[in-house]
Amino acid sequence: MDLGARALYLAGMDKKPPLILYLAAPRGFCAGVDRAVQIVELALQKWGAPVYVRHEIVHNRFVVDGLRDKGAVFVEELDEVPGDRPVIFSAHGVPKSVPAEARRREMVFVDATCPLVSKVHIEAERHHAEGLQMVMIGHAGHPEVLGTMGQLPPGEVILVETVEDVAQVMPRDPDRLAWITQTTLSVDDTAQIVAALQARFPAIVGPAKDDICYATTNRQAAVKAIAPKIDALLVIGAPNSSNSKRLVEVGRSAGCDYAQLVMRAADIDWRALEGIRSVGVTAGASAPEVLVDEVIAAFADRYDLTVELVETAQERVEFKVPRVLREA
Ligand code: SF4
């Protein structure tokens, strides 16, 4: 083989297969997560390390590890926090008993509960004050559900996870009921559960549509827009992130059979992606953009990559940090 032919042969060997990467927008950090992370960073500036955080501030190991490196200490319960150090409550919200205990111990605490979760807490309290029993649509054991149910006395909130659960609801008075939802559910699945509740309890009252937040709704809509175009969908997010897991389910039900959750580029199963010509990438509300960049770079290493942005909405939502941290 002469030199020219050999150069052509090697160039052919190096040639990467073409791939279109559809990048969903909106994706990644929502205003509630952004605020919660800022609260921990500002608390570290104001009070110095260590600052304690009850529960993962947001469901993302990369974010949590970054804050830990700066001096945050993550604990599961308040009794693990020394009384002379500040403590932050996570974006998911906490049962009323937690700030009550912090007050009793005269601790410095900052509540990073997302304002859109607090709105659901207020809704539940308002209905309770009117004498209604609540039905909450959500996932058992999720911190947001524990926090919302913990706004009312035991027995006042009945949890349903599925349409089938609705048949098992045994309220005190079927005519005195209200419903609320977790903020990070599947929009379509929730609509079915609400319809089942309304069919069984015609007098039940609730929000105009649901309590699913703008960020969850927008990220799901963007996935629905790209799912029909792609051979595979990667959702960047943590296995305990509710809104990230819902994005995988939404991708599958919108027509993309291969939809996987990955925490970062190292988790991508390249063998499973062999032969694809297009891929969709999105990120859950607690996944930082740096992890999206990492995944795109990993694809660019292996493919002759074309990135196309699919933007279905623009977000301009911002939440202020609590006053006590503003001057920090
Ligand atoms: S996902 Fe929605 S409710 Fe949860 S922190 Fe973000 S904006 Fe708030």
mmCIF file with all atom_site columns, C-alpha atoms in Angstrom, residues 22-119:
data_model
loop_
_atom_site.group_PDB
_atom_site.id
_atom_site.type_symbol
_atom_site.label_atom_id
_atom_site.label_alt_id
_atom_site.label_comp_id
_atom_site.label_asym_id
_atom_site.label_entity_id
_atom_site.label_seq_id
_atom_site.pdbx_PDB_ins_code
_atom_site.Cartn_x
_atom_site.Cartn_y
_atom_site.Cartn_z
_atom_site.occupancy
_atom_site.B_iso_or_equiv
_atom_site.pdbx_formal_charge
_atom_site.auth_seq_id
_atom_site.auth_comp_id
_atom_site.auth_asym_id
_atom_site.auth_atom_id
_atom_site.pdbx_PDB_model_num
ATOM 1  C CA . TYR A 1 22  ? -31.327 16.229 20.427 1.00 0.00 ? 22  TYR A CA 1
ATOM 2  C CA . LEU A 1 23  ? -30.818 18.299 23.544 1.00 0.00 ? 23  LEU A CA 1
ATOM 3  C CA . ALA A 1 24  ? -34.036 18.944 25.470 1.00 0.00 ? 24  ALA A CA 1
ATOM 4  C CA . ALA A 1 25  ? -34.796 22.396 26.840 1.00 0.00 ? 25  ALA A CA 1
ATOM 5  C CA . PRO A 1 26  ? -35.772 23.127 29.521 1.00 0.00 ? 26  PRO A CA 1
ATOM 6  C CA . ARG A 1 27  ? -33.643 20.597 31.397 1.00 0.00 ? 27  ARG A CA 1
ATOM 7  C CA . GLY A 1 28  ? -31.596 20.440 34.590 1.00 0.00 ? 28  GLY A CA 1
ATOM 8  C CA . PHE A 1 29  ? -31.660 22.747 37.595 1.00 0.00 ? 29  PHE A CA 1
ATOM 9  C CA . CYS A 1 30  ? -35.017 24.303 38.494 1.00 0.00 ? 30  CYS A CA 1
ATOM 10 C CA . ALA A 1 31  ? -35.457 27.472 40.540 1.00 0.00 ? 31  ALA A CA 1
ATOM 11 C CA . GLY A 1 32  ? -36.149 25.506 43.748 1.00 0.00 ? 32  GLY A CA 1
ATOM 12 C CA . VAL A 1 33  ? -32.941 23.461 43.479 1.00 0.00 ? 33  VAL A CA 1
ATOM 13 C CA . ASP A 1 34  ? -30.900 26.499 42.525 1.00 0.00 ? 34  ASP A CA 1
ATOM 14 C CA . ARG A 1 35  ? -32.204 28.344 45.613 1.00 0.00 ? 35  ARG A CA 1
ATOM 15 C CA . ALA A 1 36  ? -31.529 25.377 47.927 1.00 0.00 ? 36  ALA A CA 1
ATOM 16 C CA . VAL A 1 37  ? -27.917 25.068 46.743 1.00 0.00 ? 37  VAL A CA 1
ATOM 17 C CA . GLN A 1 38  ? -27.418 28.839 47.121 1.00 0.00 ? 38  GLN A CA 1
ATOM 18 C CA . ILE A 1 39  ? -28.820 28.645 50.664 1.00 0.00 ? 39  ILE A CA 1
ATOM 19 C CA . VAL A 1 40  ? -26.189 26.080 51.704 1.00 0.00 ? 40  VAL A CA 1
ATOM 20 C CA . GLU A 1 41  ? -23.378 28.036 50.034 1.00 0.00 ? 41  GLU A CA 1
ATOM 21 C CA . LEU A 1 42  ? -24.468 31.324 51.633 1.00 0.00 ? 42  LEU A CA 1
ATOM 22 C CA . ALA A 1 43  ? -24.891 29.651 55.027 1.00 0.00 ? 43  ALA A CA 1
ATOM 23 C CA . LEU A 1 44  ? -21.297 28.389 54.780 1.00 0.00 ? 44  LEU A CA 1
ATOM 24 C CA . GLN A 1 45  ? -20.146 31.939 53.966 1.00 0.00 ? 45  GLN A CA 1
ATOM 25 C CA . LYS A 1 46  ? -22.146 33.436 56.823 1.00 0.00 ? 46  LYS A CA 1
ATOM 26 C CA . TRP A 1 47  ? -21.517 30.926 59.609 1.00 0.00 ? 47  TRP A CA 1
ATOM 27 C CA . GLY A 1 48  ? -18.456 29.013 58.364 1.00 0.00 ? 48  GLY A CA 1
ATOM 28 C CA . ALA A 1 49  ? -18.110 25.220 58.319 1.00 0.00 ? 49  ALA A CA 1
ATOM 29 C CA . PRO A 1 50  ? -19.608 22.984 59.384 1.00 0.00 ? 50  PRO A CA 1
ATOM 30 C CA . VAL A 1 51  ? -23.167 23.769 58.349 1.00 0.00 ? 51  VAL A CA 1
ATOM 31 C CA . TYR A 1 52  ? -25.508 20.805 58.794 1.00 0.00 ? 52  TYR A CA 1
ATOM 32 C CA . VAL A 1 53  ? -28.082 19.818 56.199 1.00 0.00 ? 53  VAL A CA 1
ATOM 33 C CA . ARG A 1 54  ? -30.980 17.547 57.126 1.00 0.00 ? 54  ARG A CA 1
ATOM 34 C CA . HIS A 1 55  ? -31.357 15.066 54.269 1.00 0.00 ? 55  HIS A CA 1
ATOM 35 C CA . GLU A 1 56  ? -29.676 15.461 50.841 1.00 0.00 ? 56  GLU A CA 1
ATOM 36 C CA . ILE A 1 57  ? -30.326 19.111 49.998 1.00 0.00 ? 57  ILE A CA 1
ATOM 37 C CA . VAL A 1 58  ? -31.308 17.967 46.489 1.00 0.00 ? 58  VAL A CA 1
ATOM 38 C CA . HIS A 1 59  ? -31.228 14.464 45.022 1.00 0.00 ? 59  HIS A CA 1
ATOM 39 C CA . ASN A 1 60  ? -27.871 14.603 43.225 1.00 0.00 ? 60  ASN A CA 1
ATOM 40 C CA . ARG A 1 61  ? -24.655 13.062 44.484 1.00 0.00 ? 61  ARG A CA 1
ATOM 41 C CA . PHE A 1 62  ? -22.441 15.408 42.436 1.00 0.00 ? 62  PHE A CA 1
ATOM 42 C CA . VAL A 1 63  ? -24.116 18.457 44.033 1.00 0.00 ? 63  VAL A CA 1
ATOM 43 C CA . VAL A 1 64  ? -24.086 16.932 47.523 1.00 0.00 ? 64  VAL A CA 1
ATOM 44 C CA . ASP A 1 65  ? -20.398 15.939 47.265 1.00 0.00 ? 65  ASP A CA 1
ATOM 45 C CA . GLY A 1 66  ? -19.507 19.452 46.060 1.00 0.00 ? 66  GLY A CA 1
ATOM 46 C CA . LEU A 1 67  ? -21.210 21.010 49.079 1.00 0.00 ? 67  LEU A CA 1
ATOM 47 C CA . ARG A 1 68  ? -19.662 18.441 51.418 1.00 0.00 ? 68  ARG A CA 1
ATOM 48 C CA . ASP A 1 69  ? -16.217 19.464 50.127 1.00 0.00 ? 69  ASP A CA 1
ATOM 49 C CA . LYS A 1 70  ? -17.045 23.053 51.100 1.00 0.00 ? 70  LYS A CA 1
ATOM 50 C CA . GLY A 1 71  ? -17.984 22.070 54.659 1.00 0.00 ? 71  GLY A CA 1
ATOM 51 C CA . ALA A 1 72  ? -21.620 20.935 54.605 1.00 0.00 ? 72  ALA A CA 1
ATOM 52 C CA . VAL A 1 73  ? -22.442 17.890 56.743 1.00 0.00 ? 73  VAL A CA 1
ATOM 53 C CA . PHE A 1 74  ? -25.431 15.836 55.624 1.00 0.00 ? 74  PHE A CA 1
ATOM 54 C CA . VAL A 1 75  ? -27.491 14.037 58.254 1.00 0.00 ? 75  VAL A CA 1
ATOM 55 C CA . GLU A 1 76  ? -30.793 12.203 58.207 1.00 0.00 ? 76  GLU A CA 1
ATOM 56 C CA . GLU A 1 77  ? -32.320 13.535 61.420 1.00 0.00 ? 77  GLU A CA 1
ATOM 57 C CA . LEU A 1 78  ? -32.157 16.665 63.518 1.00 0.00 ? 78  LEU A CA 1
ATOM 58 C CA . ASP A 1 79  ? -30.900 14.829 66.615 1.00 0.00 ? 79  ASP A CA 1
ATOM 59 C CA . GLU A 1 80  ? -27.601 14.247 64.753 1.00 0.00 ? 80  GLU A CA 1
ATOM 60 C CA . VAL A 1 81  ? -26.973 18.026 64.643 1.00 0.00 ? 81  VAL A CA 1
ATOM 61 C CA . PRO A 1 82  ? -25.123 19.698 67.529 1.00 0.00 ? 82  PRO A CA 1
ATOM 62 C CA . GLY A 1 83  ? -27.215 22.472 69.062 1.00 0.00 ? 83  GLY A CA 1
ATOM 63 C CA . ASP A 1 84  ? -24.586 25.156 68.412 1.00 0.00 ? 84  ASP A CA 1
ATOM 64 C CA . ARG A 1 85  ? -24.372 24.710 64.616 1.00 0.00 ? 85  ARG A CA 1
ATOM 65 C CA . PRO A 1 86  ? -26.801 25.957 61.944 1.00 0.00 ? 86  PRO A CA 1
ATOM 66 C CA . VAL A 1 87  ? -28.953 23.455 60.093 1.00 0.00 ? 87  VAL A CA 1
ATOM 67 C CA . ILE A 1 88  ? -30.640 23.684 56.690 1.00 0.00 ? 88  ILE A CA 1
ATOM 68 C CA . PHE A 1 89  ? -33.830 21.798 55.761 1.00 0.00 ? 89  PHE A CA 1
ATOM 69 C CA . SER A 1 90  ? -33.858 20.376 52.236 1.00 0.00 ? 90  SER A CA 1
ATOM 70 C CA . ALA A 1 91  ? -35.778 21.599 49.162 1.00 0.00 ? 91  ALA A CA 1
ATOM 71 C CA . HIS A 1 92  ? -38.254 18.706 49.524 1.00 0.00 ? 92  HIS A CA 1
ATOM 72 C CA . GLY A 1 93  ? -39.790 20.163 52.686 1.00 0.00 ? 93  GLY A CA 1
ATOM 73 C CA . VAL A 1 94  ? -40.033 18.784 56.207 1.00 0.00 ? 94  VAL A CA 1
ATOM 74 C CA . PRO A 1 95  ? -42.845 17.709 58.541 1.00 0.00 ? 95  PRO A CA 1
ATOM 75 C CA . LYS A 1 96  ? -43.925 20.463 60.948 1.00 0.00 ? 96  LYS A CA 1
ATOM 76 C CA . SER A 1 97  ? -42.392 18.556 63.833 1.00 0.00 ? 97  SER A CA 1
ATOM 77 C CA . VAL A 1 98  ? -38.858 19.256 62.505 1.00 0.00 ? 98  VAL A CA 1
ATOM 78 C CA . PRO A 1 99  ? -38.773 23.089 62.684 1.00 0.00 ? 99  PRO A CA 1
ATOM 79 C CA . ALA A 1 100 ? -40.775 22.808 65.930 1.00 0.00 ? 100 ALA A CA 1
ATOM 80 C CA . GLU A 1 101 ? -38.009 20.673 67.430 1.00 0.00 ? 101 GLU A CA 1
ATOM 81 C CA . ALA A 1 102 ? -35.312 23.048 66.110 1.00 0.00 ? 102 ALA A CA 1
ATOM 82 C CA . ARG A 1 103 ? -37.137 25.948 67.814 1.00 0.00 ? 103 ARG A CA 1
ATOM 83 C CA . ARG A 1 104 ? -37.435 23.982 71.036 1.00 0.00 ? 104 ARG A CA 1
ATOM 84 C CA . ARG A 1 105 ? -33.663 23.400 70.966 1.00 0.00 ? 105 ARG A CA 1
ATOM 85 C CA . GLU A 1 106 ? -33.142 27.109 70.096 1.00 0.00 ? 106 GLU A CA 1
ATOM 86 C CA . MET A 1 107 ? -31.129 26.141 67.025 1.00 0.00 ? 107 MET A CA 1
ATOM 87 C CA . VAL A 1 108 ? -30.282 28.404 64.089 1.00 0.00 ? 108 VAL A CA 1
ATOM 88 C CA . PHE A 1 109 ? -32.062 26.882 61.085 1.00 0.00 ? 109 PHE A CA 1
ATOM 89 C CA . VAL A 1 110 ? -32.871 27.877 57.514 1.00 0.00 ? 110 VAL A CA 1
ATOM 90 C CA . ASP A 1 111 ? -35.698 26.220 55.639 1.00 0.00 ? 111 ASP A CA 1
ATOM 91 C CA . ALA A 1 112 ? -34.747 25.585 51.981 1.00 0.00 ? 112 ALA A CA 1
ATOM 92 C CA . THR A 1 113 ? -38.144 24.061 51.156 1.00 0.00 ? 113 THR A CA 1
ATOM 93 C CA . CYS A 1 114 ? -39.012 25.029 47.571 1.00 0.00 ? 114 CYS A CA 1
ATOM 94 C CA . PRO A 1 115 ? -41.735 27.711 47.590 1.00 0.00 ? 115 PRO A CA 1
ATOM 95 C CA . LEU A 1 116 ? -43.797 25.492 45.258 1.00 0.00 ? 116 LEU A CA 1
ATOM 96 C CA . VAL A 1 117 ? -43.733 22.702 47.857 1.00 0.00 ? 117 VAL A CA 1
ATOM 97 C CA . SER A 1 118 ? -44.625 25.222 50.578 1.00 0.00 ? 118 SER A CA 1
ATOM 98 C CA . LYS A 1 119 ? -47.610 26.239 48.428 1.00 0.00 ? 119 LYS A CA 1
#
